PDB file of C-alpha atoms in Angstrom:
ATOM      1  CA  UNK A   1       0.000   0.000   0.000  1.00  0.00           C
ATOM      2  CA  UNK A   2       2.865   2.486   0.692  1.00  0.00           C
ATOM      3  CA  UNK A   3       4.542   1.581  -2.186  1.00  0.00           C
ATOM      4  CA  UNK A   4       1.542   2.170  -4.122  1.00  0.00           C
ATOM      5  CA  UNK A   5       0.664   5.979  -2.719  1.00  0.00           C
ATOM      6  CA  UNK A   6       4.487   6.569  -3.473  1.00  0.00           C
ATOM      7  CA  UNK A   7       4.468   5.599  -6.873  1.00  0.00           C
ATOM      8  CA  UNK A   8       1.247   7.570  -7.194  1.00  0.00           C
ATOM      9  CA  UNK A   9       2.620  10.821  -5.989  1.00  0.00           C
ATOM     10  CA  UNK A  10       5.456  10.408  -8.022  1.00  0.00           C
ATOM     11  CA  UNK A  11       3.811  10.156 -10.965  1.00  0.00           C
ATOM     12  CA  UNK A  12       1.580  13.575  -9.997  1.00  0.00           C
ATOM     13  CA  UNK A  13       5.060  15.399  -9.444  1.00  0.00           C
ATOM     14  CA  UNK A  14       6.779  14.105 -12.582  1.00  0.00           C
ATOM     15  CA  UNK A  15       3.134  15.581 -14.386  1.00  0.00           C
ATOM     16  CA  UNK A  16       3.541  18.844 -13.075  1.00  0.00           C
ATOM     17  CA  UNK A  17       4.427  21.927 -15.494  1.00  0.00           C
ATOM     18  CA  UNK A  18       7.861  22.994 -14.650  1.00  0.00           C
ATOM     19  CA  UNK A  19       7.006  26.488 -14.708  1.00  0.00           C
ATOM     20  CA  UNK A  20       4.561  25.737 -11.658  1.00  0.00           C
ATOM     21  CA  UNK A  21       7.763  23.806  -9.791  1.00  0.00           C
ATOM     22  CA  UNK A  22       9.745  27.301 -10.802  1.00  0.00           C
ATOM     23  CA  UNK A  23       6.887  29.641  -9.772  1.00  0.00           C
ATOM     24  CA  UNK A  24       3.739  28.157  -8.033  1.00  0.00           C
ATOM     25  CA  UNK A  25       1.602  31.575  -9.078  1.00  0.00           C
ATOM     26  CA  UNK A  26       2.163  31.728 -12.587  1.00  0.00           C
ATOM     27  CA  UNK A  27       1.295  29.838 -15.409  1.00  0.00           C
ATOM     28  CA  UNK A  28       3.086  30.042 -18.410  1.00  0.00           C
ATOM     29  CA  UNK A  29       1.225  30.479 -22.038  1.00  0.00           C
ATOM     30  CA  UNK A  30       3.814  28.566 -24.067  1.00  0.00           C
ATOM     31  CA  UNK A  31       1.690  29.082 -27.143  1.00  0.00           C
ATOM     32  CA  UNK A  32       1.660  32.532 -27.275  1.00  0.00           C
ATOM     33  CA  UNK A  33       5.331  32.325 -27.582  1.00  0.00           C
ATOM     34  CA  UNK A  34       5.020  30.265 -30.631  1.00  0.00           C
ATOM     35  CA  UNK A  35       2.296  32.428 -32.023  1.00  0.00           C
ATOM     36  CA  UNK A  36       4.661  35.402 -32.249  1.00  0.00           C
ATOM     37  CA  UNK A  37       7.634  33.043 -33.197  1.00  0.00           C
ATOM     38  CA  UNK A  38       9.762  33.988 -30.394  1.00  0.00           C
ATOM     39  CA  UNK A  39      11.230  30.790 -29.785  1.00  0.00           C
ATOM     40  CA  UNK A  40      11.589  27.556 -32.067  1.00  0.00           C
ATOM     41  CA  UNK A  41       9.078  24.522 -32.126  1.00  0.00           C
ATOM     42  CA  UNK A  42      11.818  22.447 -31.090  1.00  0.00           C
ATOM     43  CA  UNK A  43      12.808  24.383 -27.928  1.00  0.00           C
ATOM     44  CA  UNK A  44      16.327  25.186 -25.973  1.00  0.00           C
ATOM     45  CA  UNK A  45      19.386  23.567 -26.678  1.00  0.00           C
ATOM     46  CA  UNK A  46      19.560  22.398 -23.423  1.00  0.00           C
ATOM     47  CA  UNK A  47      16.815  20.961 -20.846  1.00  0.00           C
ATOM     48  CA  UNK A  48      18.376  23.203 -17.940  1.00  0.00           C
ATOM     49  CA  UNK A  49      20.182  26.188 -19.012  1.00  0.00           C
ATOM     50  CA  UNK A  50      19.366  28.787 -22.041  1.00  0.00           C
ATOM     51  CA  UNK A  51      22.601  29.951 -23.705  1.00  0.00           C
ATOM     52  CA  UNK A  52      23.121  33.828 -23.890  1.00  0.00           C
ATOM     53  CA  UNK A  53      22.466  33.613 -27.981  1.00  0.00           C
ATOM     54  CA  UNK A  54      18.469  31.856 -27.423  1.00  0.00           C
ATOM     55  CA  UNK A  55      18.421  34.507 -24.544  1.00  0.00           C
ATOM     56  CA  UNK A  56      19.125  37.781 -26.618  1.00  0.00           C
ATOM     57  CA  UNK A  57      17.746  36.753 -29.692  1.00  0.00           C
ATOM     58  CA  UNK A  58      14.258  35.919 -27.979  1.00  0.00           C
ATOM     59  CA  UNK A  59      14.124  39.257 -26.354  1.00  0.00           C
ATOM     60  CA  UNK A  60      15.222  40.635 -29.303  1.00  0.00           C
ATOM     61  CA  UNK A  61      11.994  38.915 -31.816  1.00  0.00           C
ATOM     62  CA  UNK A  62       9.740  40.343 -28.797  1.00  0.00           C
ATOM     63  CA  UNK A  63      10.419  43.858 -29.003  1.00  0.00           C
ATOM     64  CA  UNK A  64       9.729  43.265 -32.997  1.00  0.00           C
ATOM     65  CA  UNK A  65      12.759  42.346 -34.879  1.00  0.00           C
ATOM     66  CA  UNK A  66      11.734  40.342 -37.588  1.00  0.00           C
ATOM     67  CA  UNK A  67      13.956  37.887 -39.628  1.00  0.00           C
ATOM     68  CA  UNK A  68      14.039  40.562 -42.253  1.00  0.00           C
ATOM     69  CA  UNK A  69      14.704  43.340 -40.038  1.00  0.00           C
ATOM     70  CA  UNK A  70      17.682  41.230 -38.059  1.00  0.00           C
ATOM     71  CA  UNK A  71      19.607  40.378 -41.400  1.00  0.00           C
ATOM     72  CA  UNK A  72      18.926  43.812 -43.346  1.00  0.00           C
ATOM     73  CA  UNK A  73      19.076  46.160 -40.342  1.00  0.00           C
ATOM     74  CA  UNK A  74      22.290  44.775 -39.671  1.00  0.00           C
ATOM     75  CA  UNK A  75      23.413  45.154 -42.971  1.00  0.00           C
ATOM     76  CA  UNK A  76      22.109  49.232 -43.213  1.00  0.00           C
ATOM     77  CA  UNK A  77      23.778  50.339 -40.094  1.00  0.00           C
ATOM     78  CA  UNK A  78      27.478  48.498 -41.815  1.00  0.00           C
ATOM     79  CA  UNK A  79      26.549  50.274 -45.221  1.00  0.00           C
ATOM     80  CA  UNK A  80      25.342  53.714 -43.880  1.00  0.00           C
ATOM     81  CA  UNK A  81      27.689  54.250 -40.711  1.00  0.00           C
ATOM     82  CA  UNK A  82      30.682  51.393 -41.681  1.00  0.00           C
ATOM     83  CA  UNK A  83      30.959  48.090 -39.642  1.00  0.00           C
ATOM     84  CA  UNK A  84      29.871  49.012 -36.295  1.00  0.00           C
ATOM     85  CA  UNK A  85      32.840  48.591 -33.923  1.00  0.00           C
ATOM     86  CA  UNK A  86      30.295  46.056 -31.490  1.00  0.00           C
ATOM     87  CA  UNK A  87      30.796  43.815 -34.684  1.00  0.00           C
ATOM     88  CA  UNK A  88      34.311  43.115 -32.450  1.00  0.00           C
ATOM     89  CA  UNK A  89      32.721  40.193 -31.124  1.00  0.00           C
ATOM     90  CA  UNK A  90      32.581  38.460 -34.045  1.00  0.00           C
ATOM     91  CA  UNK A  91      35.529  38.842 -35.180  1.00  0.00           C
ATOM     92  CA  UNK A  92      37.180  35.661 -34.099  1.00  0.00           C
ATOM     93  CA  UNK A  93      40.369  37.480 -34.003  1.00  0.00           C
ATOM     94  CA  UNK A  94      41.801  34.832 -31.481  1.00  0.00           C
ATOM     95  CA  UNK A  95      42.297  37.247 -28.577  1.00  0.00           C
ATOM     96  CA  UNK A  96      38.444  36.643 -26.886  1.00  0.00           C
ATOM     97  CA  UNK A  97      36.262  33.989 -26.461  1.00  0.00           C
ATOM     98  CA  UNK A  98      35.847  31.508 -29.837  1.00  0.00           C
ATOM     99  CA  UNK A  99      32.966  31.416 -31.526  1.00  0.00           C
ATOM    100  CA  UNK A 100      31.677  28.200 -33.286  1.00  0.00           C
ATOM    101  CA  UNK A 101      31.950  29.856 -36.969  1.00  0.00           C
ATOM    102  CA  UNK A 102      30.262  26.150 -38.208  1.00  0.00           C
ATOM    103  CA  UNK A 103      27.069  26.987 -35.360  1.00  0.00           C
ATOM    104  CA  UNK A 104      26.839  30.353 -36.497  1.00  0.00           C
ATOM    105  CA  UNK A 105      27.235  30.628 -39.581  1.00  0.00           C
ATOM    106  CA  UNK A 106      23.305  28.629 -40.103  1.00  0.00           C
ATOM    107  CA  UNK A 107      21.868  31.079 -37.563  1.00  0.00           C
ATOM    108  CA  UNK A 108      20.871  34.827 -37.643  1.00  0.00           C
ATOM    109  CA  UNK A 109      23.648  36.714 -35.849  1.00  0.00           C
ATOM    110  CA  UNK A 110      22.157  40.330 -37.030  1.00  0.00           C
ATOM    111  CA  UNK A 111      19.675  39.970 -33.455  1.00  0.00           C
ATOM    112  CA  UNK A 112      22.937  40.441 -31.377  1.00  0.00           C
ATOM    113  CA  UNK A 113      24.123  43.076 -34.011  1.00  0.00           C
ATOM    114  CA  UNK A 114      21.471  45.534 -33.609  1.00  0.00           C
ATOM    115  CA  UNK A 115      21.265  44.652 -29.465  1.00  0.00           C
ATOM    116  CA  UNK A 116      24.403  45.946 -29.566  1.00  0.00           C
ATOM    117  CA  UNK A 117      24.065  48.929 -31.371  1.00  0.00           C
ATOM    118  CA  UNK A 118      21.365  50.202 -29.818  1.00  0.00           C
ATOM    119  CA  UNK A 119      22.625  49.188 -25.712  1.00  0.00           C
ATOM    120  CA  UNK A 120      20.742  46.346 -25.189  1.00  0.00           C
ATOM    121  CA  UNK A 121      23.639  44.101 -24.846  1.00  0.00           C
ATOM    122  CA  UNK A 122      27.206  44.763 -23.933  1.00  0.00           C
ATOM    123  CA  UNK A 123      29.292  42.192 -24.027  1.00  0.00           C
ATOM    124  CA  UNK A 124      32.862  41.826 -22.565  1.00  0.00           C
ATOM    125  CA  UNK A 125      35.825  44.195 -23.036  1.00  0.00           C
ATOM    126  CA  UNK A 126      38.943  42.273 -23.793  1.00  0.00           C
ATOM    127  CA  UNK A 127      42.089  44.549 -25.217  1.00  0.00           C
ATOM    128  CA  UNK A 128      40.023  47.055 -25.807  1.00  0.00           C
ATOM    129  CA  UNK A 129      37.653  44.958 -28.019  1.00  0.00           C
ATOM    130  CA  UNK A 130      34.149  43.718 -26.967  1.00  0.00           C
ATOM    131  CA  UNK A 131      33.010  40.452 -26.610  1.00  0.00           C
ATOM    132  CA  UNK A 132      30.015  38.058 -26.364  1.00  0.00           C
ATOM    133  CA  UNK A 133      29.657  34.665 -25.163  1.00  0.00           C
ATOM    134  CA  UNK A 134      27.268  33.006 -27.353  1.00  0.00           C
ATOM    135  CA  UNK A 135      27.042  29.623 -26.238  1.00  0.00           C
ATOM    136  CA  UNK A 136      27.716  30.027 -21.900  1.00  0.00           C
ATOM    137  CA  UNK A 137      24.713  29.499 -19.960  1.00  0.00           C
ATOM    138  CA  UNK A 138      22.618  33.106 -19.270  1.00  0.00           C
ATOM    139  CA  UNK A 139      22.424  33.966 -15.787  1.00  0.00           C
ATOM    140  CA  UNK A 140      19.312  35.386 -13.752  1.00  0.00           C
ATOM    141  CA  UNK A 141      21.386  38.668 -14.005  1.00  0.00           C
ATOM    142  CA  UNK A 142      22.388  39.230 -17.468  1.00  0.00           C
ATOM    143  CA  UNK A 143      18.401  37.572 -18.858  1.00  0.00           C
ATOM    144  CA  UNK A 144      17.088  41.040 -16.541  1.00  0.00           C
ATOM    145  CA  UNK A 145      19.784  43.080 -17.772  1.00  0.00           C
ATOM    146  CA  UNK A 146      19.030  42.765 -21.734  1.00  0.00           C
ATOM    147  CA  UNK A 147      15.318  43.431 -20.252  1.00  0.00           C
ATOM    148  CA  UNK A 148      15.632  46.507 -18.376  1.00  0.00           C
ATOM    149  CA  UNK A 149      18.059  48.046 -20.832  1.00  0.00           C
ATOM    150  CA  UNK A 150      14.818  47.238 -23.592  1.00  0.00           C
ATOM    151  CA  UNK A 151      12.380  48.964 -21.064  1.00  0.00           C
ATOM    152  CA  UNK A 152      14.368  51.804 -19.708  1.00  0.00           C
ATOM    153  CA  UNK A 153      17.349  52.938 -22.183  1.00  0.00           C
ATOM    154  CA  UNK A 154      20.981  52.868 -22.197  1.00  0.00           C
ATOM    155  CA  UNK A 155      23.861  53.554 -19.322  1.00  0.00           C
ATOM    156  CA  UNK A 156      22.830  50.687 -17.545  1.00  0.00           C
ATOM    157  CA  UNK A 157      25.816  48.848 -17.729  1.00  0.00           C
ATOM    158  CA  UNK A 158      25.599  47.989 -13.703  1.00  0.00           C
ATOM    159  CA  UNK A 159      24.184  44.192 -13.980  1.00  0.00           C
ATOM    160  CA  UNK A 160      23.656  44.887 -10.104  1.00  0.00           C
ATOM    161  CA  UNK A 161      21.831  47.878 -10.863  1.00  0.00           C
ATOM    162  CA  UNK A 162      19.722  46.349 -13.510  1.00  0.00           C
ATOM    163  CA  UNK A 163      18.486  43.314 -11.215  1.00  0.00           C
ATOM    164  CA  UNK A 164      17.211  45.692  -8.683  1.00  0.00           C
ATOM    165  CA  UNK A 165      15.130  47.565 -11.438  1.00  0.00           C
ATOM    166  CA  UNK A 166      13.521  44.037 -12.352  1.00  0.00           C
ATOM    167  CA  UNK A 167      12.573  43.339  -9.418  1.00  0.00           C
ATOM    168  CA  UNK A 168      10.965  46.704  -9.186  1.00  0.00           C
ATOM    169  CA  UNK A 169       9.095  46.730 -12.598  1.00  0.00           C
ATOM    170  CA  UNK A 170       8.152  43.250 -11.456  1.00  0.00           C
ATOM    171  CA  UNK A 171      10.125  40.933 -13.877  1.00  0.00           C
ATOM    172  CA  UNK A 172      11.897  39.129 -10.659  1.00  0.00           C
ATOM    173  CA  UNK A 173       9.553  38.561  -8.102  1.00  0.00           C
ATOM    174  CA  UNK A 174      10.325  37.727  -4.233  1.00  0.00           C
ATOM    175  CA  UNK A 175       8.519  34.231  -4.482  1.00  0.00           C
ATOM    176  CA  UNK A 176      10.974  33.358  -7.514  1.00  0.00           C
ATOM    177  CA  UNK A 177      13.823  30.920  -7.298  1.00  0.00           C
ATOM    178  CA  UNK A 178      16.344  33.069  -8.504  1.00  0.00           C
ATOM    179  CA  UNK A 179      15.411  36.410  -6.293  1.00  0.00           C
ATOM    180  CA  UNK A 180      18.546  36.349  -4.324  1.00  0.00           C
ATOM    181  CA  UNK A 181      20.243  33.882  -6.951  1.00  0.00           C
ATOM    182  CA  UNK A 182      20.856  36.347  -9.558  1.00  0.00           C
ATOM    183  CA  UNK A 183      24.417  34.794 -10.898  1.00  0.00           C
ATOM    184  CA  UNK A 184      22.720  31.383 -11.084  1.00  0.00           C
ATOM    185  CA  UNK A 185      22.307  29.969 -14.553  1.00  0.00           C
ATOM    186  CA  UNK A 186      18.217  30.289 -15.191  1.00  0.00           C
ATOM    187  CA  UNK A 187      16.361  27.386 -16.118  1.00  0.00           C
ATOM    188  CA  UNK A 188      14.376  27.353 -19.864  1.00  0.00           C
ATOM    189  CA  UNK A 189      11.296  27.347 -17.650  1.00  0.00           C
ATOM    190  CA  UNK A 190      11.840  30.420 -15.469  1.00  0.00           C
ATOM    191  CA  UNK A 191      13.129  32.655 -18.575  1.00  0.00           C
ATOM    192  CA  UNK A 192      10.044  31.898 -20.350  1.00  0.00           C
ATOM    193  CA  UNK A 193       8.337  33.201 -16.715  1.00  0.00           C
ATOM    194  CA  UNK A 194      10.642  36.110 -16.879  1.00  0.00           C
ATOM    195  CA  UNK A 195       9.808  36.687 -20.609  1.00  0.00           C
ATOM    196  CA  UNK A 196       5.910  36.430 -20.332  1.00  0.00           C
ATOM    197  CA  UNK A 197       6.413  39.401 -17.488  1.00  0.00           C
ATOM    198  CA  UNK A 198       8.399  41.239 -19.822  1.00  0.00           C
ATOM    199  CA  UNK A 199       5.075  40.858 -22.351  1.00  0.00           C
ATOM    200  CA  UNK A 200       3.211  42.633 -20.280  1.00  0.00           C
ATOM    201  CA  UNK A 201       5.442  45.718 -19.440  1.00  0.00           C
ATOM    202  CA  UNK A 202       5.275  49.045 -21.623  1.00  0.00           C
ATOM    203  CA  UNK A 203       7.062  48.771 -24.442  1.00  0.00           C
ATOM    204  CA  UNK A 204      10.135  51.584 -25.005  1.00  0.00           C
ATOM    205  CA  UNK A 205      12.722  50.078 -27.314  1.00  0.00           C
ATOM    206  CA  UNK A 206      11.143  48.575 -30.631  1.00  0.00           C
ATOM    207  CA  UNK A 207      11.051  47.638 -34.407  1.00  0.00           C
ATOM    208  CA  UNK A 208       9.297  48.171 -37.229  1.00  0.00           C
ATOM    209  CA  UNK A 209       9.755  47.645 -40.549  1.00  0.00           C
ATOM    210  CA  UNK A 210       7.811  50.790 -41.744  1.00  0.00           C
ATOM    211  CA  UNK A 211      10.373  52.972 -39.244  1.00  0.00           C
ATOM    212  CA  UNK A 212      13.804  54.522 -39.848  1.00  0.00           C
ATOM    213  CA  UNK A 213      16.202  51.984 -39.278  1.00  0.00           C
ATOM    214  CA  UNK A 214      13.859  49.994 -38.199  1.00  0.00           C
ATOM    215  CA  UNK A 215      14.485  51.176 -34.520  1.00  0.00           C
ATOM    216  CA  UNK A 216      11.973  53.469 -32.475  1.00  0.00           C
ATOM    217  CA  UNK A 217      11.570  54.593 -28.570  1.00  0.00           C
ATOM    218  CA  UNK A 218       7.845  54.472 -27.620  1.00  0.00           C
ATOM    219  CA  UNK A 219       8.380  57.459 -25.002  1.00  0.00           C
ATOM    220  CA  UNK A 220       4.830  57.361 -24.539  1.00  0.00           C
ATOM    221  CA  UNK A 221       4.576  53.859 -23.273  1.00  0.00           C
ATOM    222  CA  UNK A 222       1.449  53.662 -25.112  1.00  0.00           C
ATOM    223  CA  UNK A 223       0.979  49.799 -25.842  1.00  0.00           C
ATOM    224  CA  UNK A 224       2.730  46.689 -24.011  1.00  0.00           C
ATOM    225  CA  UNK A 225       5.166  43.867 -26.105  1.00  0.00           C
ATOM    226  CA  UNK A 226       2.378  41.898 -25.954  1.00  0.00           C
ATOM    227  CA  UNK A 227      -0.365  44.529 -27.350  1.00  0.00           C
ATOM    228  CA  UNK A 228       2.466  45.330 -29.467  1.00  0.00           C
ATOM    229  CA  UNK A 229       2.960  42.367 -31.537  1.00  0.00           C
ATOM    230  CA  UNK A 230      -0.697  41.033 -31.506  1.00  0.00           C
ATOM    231  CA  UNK A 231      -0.892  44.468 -33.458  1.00  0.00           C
ATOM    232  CA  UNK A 232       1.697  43.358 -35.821  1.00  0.00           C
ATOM    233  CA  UNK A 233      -0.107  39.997 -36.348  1.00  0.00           C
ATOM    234  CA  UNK A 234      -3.028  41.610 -37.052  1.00  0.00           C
ATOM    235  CA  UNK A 235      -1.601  44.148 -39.671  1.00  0.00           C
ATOM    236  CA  UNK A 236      -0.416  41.053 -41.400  1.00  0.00           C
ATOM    237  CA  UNK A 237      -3.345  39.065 -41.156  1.00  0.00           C
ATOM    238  CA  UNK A 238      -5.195  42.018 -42.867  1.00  0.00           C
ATOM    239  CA  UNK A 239      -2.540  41.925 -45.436  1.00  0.00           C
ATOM    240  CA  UNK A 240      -3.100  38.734 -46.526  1.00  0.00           C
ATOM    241  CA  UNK A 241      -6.814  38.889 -46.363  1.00  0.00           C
ATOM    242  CA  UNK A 242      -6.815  42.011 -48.766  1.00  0.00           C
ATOM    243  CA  UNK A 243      -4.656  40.077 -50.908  1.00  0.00           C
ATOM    244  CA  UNK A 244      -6.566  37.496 -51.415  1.00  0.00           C
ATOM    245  CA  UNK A 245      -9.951  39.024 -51.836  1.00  0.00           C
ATOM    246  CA  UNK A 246      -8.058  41.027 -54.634  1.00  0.00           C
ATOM    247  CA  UNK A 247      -7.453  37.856 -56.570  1.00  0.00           C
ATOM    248  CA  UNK A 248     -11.251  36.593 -56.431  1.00  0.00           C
TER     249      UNK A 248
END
């Protein structure tokens, strides 16, 4: 009989969504993420860490960089202004971290280009040069960092600084594992926890397609992410509804 209510309870725990083991109030709406294409059918490299890359670049497709907007707003600010100097990190110039040039070179690297141009990410200064690690494990920290630097601006290089305005805009939360853990490696779970908060903050930082470079500041605050990109959605969905009424 023991053996039997043990194996029972096991099974309960083992069926329990992982974001409700990594936050017991929250619920996570994984398919809103997928909706808006922030993150890939297939998931996280890894079951318990997100790497710094998934990290950015999700944050990055949820203030509204597109695809097209990540490889040709790249490629504008090199033509019009010259290679931006954050482009450093990249270089693979032996004196930083490597990068895997075989990874990268099949993925999108122009989301960490324009996060660095516009102070949403900044890397590592080596010799002078800046740096990213693409592939180590993002920390608590560094995921509320790229965050607050999306929601409140540049010159908020502090990542000390920048945990202590999460927790105050309410994107780390006193009940959450990593509250007092902020140079712990965040589970896939609790970033998509962090993210969904980040959703539903005021937007600042975006892109558009229709806007000058892409790149605007919202100083108005007058829509969240989340309103945000469910108005994108809809503009398209209109799009292709006009369309094809015009060839009827």
């Amino acid at each position: 009989m023991k053996k039997t209510c043990l194996l029972l309870l096991l099974v309960l725990f083992i069926n329990i969504p992982v974001s409700s083991i990594a936050n017991s109030n929250e619920t996570v709406n994984t398919e809103l993420f997928y909706k808006y294409k922030l993150i890939d059918m297939e998931g996280f490299e890894n079951n318990d860490t997100v790497t710094r890359y998934e990290c950015l670049v999700t944050i990055m497709k949820a203030i509204g960089v597109t695809e097209d907007i990540a490889i040709g707003g790249s490629g504008i600010l090199a033509s019009c202004f010259g290679e931006p100097s954050e482009r450093a990190f990249f270089d693979g110039d032996g004196i930083g971290p490597g990068v895997d040039f075989v990874k990268y070179s099949y993925k999108i690297t122009g989301y960490i280009d324009l996060a660095f141009y516009y102070y949403i990410a900044e890397g590592e200064f080596i010799g002078n040069r800046r740096y990213f690690y693409f592939d180590r494990p993002v920390t608590a920290k560094e995921a509320a960092a790229f965050m607050v630097r999306c929601l409140k601006g540049k010159d908020l290089g502090d990542l000390n600084k920048t945990f202590e305005i999460a927790k105050e805009m309410g994107l780390i939360k006193e009940e959450d594992v990593f509250y007092t853990n902020g140079d712990d490696f965040i589970t896939p779970d609790y970033f998509l926890i962090m993210l969904q908060r980040f959703l539903n903050q005021p937007r600042y930082k975006y892109f558009d397609e229709d806007l000058y470079l892409h790149y605007g500041i919202d100083s108005e605050r007058s829509m969240t992410y989340l309103q945000y990109l469910q108005s994108k959605q809809e503009n398209t969905d209109n799009s292709i509804n006009g369309d094809d009424s015009n060839n009827e």
